[in-house]
CSV table of C-alpha atoms in Angstrom, one decimal:
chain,number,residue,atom,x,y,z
A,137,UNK,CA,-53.1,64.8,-85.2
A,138,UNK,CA,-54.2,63.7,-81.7
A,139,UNK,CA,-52.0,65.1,-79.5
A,140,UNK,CA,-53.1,63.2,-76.5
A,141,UNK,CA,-51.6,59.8,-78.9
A,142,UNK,CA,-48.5,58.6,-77.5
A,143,UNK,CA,-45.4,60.3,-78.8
A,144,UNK,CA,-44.1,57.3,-80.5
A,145,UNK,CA,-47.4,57.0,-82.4
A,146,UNK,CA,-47.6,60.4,-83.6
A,147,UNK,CA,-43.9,60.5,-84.9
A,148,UNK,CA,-44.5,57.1,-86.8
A,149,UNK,CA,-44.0,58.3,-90.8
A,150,UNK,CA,-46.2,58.7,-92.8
A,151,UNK,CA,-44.5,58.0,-96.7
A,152,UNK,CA,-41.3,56.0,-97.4
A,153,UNK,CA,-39.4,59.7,-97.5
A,154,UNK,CA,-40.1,59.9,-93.9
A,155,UNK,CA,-39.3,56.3,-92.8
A,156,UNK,CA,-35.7,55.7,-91.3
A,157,UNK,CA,-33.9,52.9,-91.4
A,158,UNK,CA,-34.0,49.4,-92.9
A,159,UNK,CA,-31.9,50.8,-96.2
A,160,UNK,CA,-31.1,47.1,-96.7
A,161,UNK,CA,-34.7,46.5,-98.4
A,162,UNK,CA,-36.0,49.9,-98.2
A,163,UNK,CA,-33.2,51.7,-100.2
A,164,UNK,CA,-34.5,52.9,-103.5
A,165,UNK,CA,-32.9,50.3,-105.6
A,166,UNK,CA,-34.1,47.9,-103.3
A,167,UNK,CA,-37.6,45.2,-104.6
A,168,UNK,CA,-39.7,46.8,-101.3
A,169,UNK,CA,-39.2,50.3,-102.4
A,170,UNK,CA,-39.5,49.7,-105.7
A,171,UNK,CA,-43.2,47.4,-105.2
A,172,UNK,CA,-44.7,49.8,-102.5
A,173,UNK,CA,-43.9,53.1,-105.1
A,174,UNK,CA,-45.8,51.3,-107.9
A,175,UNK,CA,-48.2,49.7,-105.8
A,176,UNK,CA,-47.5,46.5,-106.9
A,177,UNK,CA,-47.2,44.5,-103.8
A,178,UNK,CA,-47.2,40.9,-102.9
A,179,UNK,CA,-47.5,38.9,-99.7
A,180,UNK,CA,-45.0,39.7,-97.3
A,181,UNK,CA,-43.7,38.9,-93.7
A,182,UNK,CA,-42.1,41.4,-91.7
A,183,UNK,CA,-39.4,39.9,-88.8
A,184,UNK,CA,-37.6,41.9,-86.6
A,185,UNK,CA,-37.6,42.9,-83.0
A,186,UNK,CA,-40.0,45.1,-81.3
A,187,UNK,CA,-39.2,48.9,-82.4
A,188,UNK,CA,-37.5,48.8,-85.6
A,189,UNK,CA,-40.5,49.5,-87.9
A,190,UNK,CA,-42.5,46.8,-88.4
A,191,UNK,CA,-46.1,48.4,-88.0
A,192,UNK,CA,-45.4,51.8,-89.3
A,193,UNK,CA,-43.9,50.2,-92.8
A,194,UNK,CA,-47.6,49.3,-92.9
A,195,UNK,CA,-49.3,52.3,-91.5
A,196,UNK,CA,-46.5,53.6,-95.0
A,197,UNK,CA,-48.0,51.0,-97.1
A,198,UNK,CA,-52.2,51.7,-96.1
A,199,UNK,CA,-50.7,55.6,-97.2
A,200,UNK,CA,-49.7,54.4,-100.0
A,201,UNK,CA,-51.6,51.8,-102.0
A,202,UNK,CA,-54.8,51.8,-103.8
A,203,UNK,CA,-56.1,48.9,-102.0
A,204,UNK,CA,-58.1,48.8,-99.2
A,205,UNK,CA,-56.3,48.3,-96.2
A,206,UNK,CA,-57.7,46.2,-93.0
A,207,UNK,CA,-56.0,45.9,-89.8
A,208,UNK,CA,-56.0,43.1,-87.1
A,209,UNK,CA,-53.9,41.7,-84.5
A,210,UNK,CA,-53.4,38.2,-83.9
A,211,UNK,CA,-53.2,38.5,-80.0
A,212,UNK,CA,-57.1,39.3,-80.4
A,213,UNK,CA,-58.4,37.9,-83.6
A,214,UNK,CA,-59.5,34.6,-84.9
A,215,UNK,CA,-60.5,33.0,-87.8
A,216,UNK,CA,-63.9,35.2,-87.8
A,217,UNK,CA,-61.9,37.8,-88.0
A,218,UNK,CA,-60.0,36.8,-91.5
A,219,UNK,CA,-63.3,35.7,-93.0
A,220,UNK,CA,-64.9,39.1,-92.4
A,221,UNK,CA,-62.1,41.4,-93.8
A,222,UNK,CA,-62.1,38.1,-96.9
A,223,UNK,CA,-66.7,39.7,-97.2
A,224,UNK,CA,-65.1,42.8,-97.3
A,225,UNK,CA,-62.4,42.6,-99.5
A,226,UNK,CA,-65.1,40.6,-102.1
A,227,UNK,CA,-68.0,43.6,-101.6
A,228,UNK,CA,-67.8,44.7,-105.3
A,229,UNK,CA,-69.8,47.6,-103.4
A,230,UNK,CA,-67.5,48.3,-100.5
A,231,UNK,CA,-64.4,47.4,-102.7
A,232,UNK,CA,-64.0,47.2,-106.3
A,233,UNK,CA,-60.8,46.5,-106.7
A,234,UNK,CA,-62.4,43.2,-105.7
A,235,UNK,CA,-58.8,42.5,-103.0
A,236,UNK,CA,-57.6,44.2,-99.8
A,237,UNK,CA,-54.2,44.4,-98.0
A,238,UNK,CA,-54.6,43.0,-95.0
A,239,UNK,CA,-51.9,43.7,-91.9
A,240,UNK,CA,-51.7,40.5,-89.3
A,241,UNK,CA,-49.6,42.5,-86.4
A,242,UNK,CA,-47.8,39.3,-84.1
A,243,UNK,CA,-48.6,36.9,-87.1
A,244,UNK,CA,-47.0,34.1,-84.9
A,245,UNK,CA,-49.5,34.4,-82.3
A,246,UNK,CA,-52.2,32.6,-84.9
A,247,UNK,CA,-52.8,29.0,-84.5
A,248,UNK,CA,-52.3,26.0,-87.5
A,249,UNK,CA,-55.8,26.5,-88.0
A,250,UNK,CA,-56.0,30.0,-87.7
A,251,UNK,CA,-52.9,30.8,-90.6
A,252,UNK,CA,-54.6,27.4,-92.6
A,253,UNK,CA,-57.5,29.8,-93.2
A,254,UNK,CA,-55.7,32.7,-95.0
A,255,UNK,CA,-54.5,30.0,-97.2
A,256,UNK,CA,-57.2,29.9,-100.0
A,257,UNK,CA,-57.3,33.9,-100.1
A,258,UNK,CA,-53.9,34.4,-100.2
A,259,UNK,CA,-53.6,31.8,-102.7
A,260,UNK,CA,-56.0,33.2,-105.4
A,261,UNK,CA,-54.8,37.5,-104.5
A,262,UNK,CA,-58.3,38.3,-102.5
A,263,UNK,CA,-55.8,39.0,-99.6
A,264,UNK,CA,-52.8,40.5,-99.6
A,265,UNK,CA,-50.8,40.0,-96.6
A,266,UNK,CA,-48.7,41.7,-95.0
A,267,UNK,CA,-47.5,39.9,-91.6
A,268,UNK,CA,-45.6,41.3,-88.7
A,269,UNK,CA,-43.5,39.0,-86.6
A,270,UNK,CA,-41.0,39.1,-83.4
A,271,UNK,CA,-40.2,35.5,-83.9
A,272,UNK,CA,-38.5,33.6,-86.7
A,273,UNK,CA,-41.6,33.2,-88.9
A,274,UNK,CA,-39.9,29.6,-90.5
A,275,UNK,CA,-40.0,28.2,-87.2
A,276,UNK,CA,-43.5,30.4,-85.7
A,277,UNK,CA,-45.5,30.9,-89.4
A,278,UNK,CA,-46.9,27.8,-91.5
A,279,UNK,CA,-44.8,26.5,-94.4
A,280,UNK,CA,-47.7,27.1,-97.3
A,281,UNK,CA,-47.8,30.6,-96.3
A,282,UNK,CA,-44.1,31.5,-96.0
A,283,UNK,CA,-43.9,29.8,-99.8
A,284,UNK,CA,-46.9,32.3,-100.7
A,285,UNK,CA,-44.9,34.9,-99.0
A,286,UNK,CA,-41.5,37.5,-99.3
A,287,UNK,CA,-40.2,37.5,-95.9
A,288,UNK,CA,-38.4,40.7,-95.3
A,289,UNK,CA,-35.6,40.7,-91.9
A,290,UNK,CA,-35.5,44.4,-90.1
A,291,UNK,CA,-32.9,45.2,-88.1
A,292,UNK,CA,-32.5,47.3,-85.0
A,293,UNK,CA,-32.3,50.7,-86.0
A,294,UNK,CA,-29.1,52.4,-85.4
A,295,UNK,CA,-28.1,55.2,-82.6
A,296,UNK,CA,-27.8,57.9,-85.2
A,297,UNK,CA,-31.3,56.9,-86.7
A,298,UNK,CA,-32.6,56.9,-83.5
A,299,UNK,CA,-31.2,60.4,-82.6
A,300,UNK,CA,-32.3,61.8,-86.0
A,301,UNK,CA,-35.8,60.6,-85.4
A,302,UNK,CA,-35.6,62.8,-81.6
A,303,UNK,CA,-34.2,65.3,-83.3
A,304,UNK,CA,-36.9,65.5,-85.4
A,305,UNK,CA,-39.5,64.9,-82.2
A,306,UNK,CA,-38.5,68.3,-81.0
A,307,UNK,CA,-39.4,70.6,-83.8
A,308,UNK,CA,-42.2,68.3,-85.2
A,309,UNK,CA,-45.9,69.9,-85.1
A,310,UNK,CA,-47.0,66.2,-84.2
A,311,UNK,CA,-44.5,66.0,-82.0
A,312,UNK,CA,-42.9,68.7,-79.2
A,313,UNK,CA,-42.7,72.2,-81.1
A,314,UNK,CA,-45.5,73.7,-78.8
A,315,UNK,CA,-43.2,72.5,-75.6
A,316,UNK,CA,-40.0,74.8,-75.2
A,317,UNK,CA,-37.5,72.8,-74.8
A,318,UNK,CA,-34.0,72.9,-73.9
A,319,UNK,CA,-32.0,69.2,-74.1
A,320,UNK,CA,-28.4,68.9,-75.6
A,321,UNK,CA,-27.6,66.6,-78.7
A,322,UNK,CA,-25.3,65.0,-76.2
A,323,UNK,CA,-28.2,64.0,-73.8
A,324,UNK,CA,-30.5,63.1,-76.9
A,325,UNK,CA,-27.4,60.7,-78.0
A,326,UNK,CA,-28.0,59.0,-74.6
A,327,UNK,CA,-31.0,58.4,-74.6
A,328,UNK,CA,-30.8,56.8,-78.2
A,329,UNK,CA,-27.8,54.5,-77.2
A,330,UNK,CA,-30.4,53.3,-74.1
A,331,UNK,CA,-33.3,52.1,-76.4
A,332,UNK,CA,-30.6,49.4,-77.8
A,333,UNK,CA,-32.5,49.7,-81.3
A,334,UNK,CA,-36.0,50.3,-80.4
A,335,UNK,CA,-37.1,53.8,-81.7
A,336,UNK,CA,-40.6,53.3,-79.5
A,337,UNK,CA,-38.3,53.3,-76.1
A,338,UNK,CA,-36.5,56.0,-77.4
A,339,UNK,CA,-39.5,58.6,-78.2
A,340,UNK,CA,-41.4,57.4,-74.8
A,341,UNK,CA,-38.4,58.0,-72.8
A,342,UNK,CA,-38.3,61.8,-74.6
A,343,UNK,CA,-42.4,62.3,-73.6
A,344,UNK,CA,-41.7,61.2,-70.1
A,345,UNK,CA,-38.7,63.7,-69.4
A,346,UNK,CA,-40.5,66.3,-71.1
A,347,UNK,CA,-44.1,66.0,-69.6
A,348,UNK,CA,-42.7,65.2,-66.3
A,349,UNK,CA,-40.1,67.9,-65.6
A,350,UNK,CA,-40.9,71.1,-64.3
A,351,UNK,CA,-41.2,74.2,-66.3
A,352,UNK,CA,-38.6,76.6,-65.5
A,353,UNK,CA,-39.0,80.7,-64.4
A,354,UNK,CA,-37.8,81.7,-68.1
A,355,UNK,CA,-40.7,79.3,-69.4
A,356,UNK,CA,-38.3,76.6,-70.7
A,357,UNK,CA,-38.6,72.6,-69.9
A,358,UNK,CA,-34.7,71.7,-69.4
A,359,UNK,CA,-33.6,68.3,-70.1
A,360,UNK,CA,-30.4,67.0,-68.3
A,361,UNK,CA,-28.4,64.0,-68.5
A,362,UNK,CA,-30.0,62.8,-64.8
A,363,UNK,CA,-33.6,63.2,-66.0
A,364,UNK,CA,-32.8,61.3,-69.2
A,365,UNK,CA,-31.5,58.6,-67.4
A,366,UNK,CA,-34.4,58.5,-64.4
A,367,UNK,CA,-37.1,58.2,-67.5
A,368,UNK,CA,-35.2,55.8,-69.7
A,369,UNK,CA,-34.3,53.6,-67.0
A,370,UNK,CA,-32.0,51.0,-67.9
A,371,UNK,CA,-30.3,49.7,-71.5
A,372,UNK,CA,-33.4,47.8,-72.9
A,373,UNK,CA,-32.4,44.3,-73.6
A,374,UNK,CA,-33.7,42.3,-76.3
A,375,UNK,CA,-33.7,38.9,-74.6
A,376,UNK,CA,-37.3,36.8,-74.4
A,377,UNK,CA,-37.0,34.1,-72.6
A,378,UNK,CA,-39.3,31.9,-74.5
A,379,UNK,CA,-38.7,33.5,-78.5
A,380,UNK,CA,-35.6,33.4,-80.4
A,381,UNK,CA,-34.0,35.9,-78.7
A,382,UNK,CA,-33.2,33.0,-75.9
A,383,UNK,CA,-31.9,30.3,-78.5
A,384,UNK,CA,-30.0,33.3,-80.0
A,385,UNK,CA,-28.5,33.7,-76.4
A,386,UNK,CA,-27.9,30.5,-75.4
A,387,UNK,CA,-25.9,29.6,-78.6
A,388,UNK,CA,-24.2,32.3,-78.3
A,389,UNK,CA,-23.0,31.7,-74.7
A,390,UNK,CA,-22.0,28.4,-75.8
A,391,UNK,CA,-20.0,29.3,-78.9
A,392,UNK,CA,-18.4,31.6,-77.1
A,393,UNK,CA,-17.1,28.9,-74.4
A,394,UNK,CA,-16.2,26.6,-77.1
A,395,UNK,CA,-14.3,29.5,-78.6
A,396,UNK,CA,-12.4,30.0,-76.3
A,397,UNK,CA,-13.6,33.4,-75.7
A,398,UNK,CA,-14.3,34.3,-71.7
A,399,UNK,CA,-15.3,38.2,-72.2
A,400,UNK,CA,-18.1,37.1,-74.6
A,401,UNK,CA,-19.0,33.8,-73.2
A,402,UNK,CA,-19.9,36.5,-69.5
A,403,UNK,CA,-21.6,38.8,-71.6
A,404,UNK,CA,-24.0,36.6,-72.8
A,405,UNK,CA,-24.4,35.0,-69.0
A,406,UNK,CA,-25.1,38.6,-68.0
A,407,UNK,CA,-27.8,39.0,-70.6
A,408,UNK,CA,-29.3,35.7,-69.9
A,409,UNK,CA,-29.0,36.6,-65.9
A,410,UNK,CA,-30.7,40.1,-66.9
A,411,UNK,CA,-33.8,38.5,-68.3
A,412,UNK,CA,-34.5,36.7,-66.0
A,413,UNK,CA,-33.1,33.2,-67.6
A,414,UNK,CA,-33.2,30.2,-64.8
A,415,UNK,CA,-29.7,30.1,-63.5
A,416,UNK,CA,-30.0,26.3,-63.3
A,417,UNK,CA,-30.6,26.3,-67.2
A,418,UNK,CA,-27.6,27.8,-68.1
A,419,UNK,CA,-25.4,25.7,-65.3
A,420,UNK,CA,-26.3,22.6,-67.5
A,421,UNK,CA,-25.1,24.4,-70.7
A,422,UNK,CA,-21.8,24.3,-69.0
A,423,UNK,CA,-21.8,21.0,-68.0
A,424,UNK,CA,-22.6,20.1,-71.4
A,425,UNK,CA,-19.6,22.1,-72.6
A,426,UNK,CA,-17.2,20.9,-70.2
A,427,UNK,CA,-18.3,17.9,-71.4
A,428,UNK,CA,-18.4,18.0,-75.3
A,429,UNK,CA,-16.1,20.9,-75.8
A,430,UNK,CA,-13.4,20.7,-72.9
A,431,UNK,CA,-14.0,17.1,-72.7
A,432,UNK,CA,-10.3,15.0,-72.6
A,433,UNK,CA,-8.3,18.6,-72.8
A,434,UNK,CA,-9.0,19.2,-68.8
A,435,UNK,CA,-11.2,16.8,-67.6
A,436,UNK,CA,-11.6,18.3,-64.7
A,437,UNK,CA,-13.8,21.2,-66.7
A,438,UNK,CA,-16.4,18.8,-65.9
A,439,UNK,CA,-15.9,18.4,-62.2
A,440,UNK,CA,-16.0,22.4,-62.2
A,441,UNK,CA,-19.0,22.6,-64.1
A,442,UNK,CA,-21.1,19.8,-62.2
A,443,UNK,CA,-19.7,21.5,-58.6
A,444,UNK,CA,-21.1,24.7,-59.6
A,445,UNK,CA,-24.3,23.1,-61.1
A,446,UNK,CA,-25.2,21.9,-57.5
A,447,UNK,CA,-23.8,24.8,-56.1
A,448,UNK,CA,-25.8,26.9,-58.1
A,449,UNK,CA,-28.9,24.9,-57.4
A,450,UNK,CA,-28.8,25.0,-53.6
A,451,UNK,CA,-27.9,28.7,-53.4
A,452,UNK,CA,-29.7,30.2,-55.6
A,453,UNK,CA,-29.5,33.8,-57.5
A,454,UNK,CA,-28.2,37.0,-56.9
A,455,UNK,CA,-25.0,34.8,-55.6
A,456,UNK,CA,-25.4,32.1,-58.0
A,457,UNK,CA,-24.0,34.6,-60.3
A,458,UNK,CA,-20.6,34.8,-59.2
A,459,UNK,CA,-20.5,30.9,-59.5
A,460,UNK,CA,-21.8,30.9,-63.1
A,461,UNK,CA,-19.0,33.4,-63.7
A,462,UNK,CA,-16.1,30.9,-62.2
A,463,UNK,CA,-17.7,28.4,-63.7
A,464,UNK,CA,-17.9,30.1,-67.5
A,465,UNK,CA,-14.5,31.4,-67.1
A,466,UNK,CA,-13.5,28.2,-66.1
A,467,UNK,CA,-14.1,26.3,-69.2
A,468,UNK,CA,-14.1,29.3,-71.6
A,469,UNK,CA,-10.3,29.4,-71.1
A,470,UNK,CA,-9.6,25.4,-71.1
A,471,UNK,CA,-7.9,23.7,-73.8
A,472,UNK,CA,-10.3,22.0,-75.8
A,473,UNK,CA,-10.8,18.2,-77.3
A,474,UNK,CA,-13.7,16.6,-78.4
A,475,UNK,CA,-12.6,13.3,-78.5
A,476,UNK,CA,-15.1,11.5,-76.5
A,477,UNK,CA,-17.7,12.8,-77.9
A,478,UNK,CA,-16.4,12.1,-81.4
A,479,UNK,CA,-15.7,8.4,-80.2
A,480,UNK,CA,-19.1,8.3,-78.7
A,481,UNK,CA,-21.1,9.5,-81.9
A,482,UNK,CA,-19.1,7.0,-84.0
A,483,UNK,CA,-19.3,3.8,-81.5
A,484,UNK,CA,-23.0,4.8,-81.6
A,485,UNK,CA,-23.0,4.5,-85.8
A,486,UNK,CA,-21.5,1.8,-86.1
A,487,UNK,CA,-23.4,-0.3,-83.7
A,488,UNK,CA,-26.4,0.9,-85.3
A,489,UNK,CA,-25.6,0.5,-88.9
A,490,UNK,CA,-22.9,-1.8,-88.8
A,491,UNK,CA,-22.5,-5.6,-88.8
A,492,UNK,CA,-19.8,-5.0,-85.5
A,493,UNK,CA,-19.8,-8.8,-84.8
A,494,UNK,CA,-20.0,-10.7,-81.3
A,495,UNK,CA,-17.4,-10.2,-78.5
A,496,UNK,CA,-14.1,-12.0,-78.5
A,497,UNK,CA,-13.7,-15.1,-76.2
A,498,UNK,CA,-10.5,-14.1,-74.8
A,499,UNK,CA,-12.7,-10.6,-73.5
A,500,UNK,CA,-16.0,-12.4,-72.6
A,501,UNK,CA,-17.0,-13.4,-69.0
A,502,UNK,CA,-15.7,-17.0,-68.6
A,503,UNK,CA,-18.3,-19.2,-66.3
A,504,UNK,CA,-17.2,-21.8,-64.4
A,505,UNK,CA,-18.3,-24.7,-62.0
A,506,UNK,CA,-17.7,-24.5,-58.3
A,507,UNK,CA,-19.2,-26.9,-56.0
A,508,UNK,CA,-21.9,-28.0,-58.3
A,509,UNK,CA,-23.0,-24.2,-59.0
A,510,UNK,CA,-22.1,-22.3,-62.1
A,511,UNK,CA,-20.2,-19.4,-61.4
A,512,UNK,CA,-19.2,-16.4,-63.4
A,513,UNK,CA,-15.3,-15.2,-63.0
A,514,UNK,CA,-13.3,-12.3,-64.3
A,515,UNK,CA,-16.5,-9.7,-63.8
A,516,UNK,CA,-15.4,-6.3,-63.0
């Protein structure tokens, strides 16, 4: 092992004994465990967020299978790319077996054309793919290949799966054994409860402290709650402002409004805020809620929510916050009635698919004549 690899790299597993997490389709009743064991695997997509596993299952899987294995990464690759590890996987010299595995990391980063191409291979078992994804691959990969394809969802990993895997860091040979170190579980548990999921945070965090802080008179590298905290930063938050993690948000935020539910419906802001999200973009979700939700309940939800919209677009952030907050709480904790826009969605049906008639004379504008000129009375 190269030590001068990032920690997080070194640690990855290297068999499905050592992989943690994911028991949901990795347990050993479960149709992954079962196919990678005999080596009997099909097209898959892995989707989950950055950290839980994604690329080392496959670094598991090119340990594993008989195949050979070829590696690329969307961000960098191309159609050129696919067709060469295609001549490869065909080289009855080179390989045999006459098919490869072939790992796509950030899948969702290839073009139409680019995932049309894998099509025809995929199709016929020259490729087997295995592709990694951040983003919801129905929405980010092409139809024909999700059909073609298992699509597995990973989830964060936990704080105790996290922990075990520092634990683990520290006595490792790949890891920290030749460092003498002295951390308590306590501070380990923080750190783990930091990275929000993502074991990669988590194990940099650990190199940091430990390659950073001085080395003691007795020889020892002490790792305190402080130093943890100055080389993990902040709580990571898995929010992207353009991937599913802001739809996720957003609807979120708004559910949590329409239920009637002001701790959550602020929590939510706050992660939006935290990313970054454009705190004009999420005054216009609460217009629309004051609006759809609130509606006849309070109307004046609506005069709130448009104040602070305005509000919110001449001031700008960090205050804008605080008038988000009055703003959220403000409709969060309104009765509710969505009337009008029940009325408005059926007005709107019937007009269009309906035979609603012409308007009755006694409502229409009566004309008249005055002074030789035709003259329209009763208008509002």
């Amino acid at each position: 092992m190269d030590l001068s690899k990032p920690l997080a790299y070194r640690m990855s597993p290297k068999t499905l004994e050592d992989y943690v997490g994911q028991e949901h389709i990795l347990g050993k009743d479960k149709i992954l465990y079962r196919t990678i064991k005999a080596d009997r695997l099909s097209s898959i997509i892995l989707w989950g967020p950055p950290g839980c596993g994604k690329t080392s299952l496959a670094r598991v899987i090119s340990n594993t299978t008989k195949y050979k294995f070829l590696k690329i990464n969307a961000v960098t690759s191309g159609v050129a790319d696919i067709k060469n590890a295609v001549e490869i996987a065909q080289n009855t010299l080179l390989n045999p077996s006459g098919k490869c595995i072939l790992f796509i990391d950030e899948i969702h980063r290839f073009n139409k054309l680019q995932q049309d191409a894998l099509l025809p291979y995929v199709e016929n078992g020259t490729v087997i793919l295995i592709g990694a994804t951040t983003e919801n691959p129905y929405f980010e990969v092409n139809k024909a290949l999700i059909s073609r394809s298992m699509v597995f969802h990973l989830t964060p990993l936990t704080e105790e799966d996290i922990f075990n895997v520092l634990k683990k860091a520290l006595t490792a040979e790949e890891g920290l054994k030749n460092y003498n170190i002295q951390i308590e579980d306590s501070t380990l548990r923080k750190i783990a409860e930091t990275s929000n999921g993502d074991v990669r945070t988590a194990l940099n965090g650990l190199e940091v402290a430990v390659l950073t802080t001085q080395m003691g008179e007795n020889g020892v590298i002490t790792i305190t709650d402080e130093i943890a905290k100055e080389c993990v930063q902040t709580r990571k938050a898995v929010f992207d402002k353009s991937g599913d993690s802001h739809y996720d948000n957003i609807s979120a935020f708004i559910k949590s409004m329409r239920g009637s539910d002001p701790d959550a419906a602020i929590f939510y802001l706050a992660r939006a805020l935290n990313a970054g999200e454009d705190p004009v973009f999420m005054a216009r979700r609460i217009v629309i809620a004051a609006a759809e939700d609130v509606g006849m309940a309070n109307p004046n939800a609506l005069v709130v929510a448009t104040s602070a919209m305005q509000a919110v677009t001449m001031i700008g952030m960090p205050e804008a916050r605080i008038i988000l907050a009055e703003a959220t709480i403000y409709v969060a904790t309104s009765k509710k009635s969505n009337a009008a826009y029940l009325a408005i969605d059926k007005a709107l049906e019937d007009v269009a698919t309906k035979d609603t008639g012409t308007i009755p004379m006694h409502i229409r504008n009566a004309p008249a004549e005055r002074n030789g000129k035709r003259r329209l009375w009763g208008r509002i």
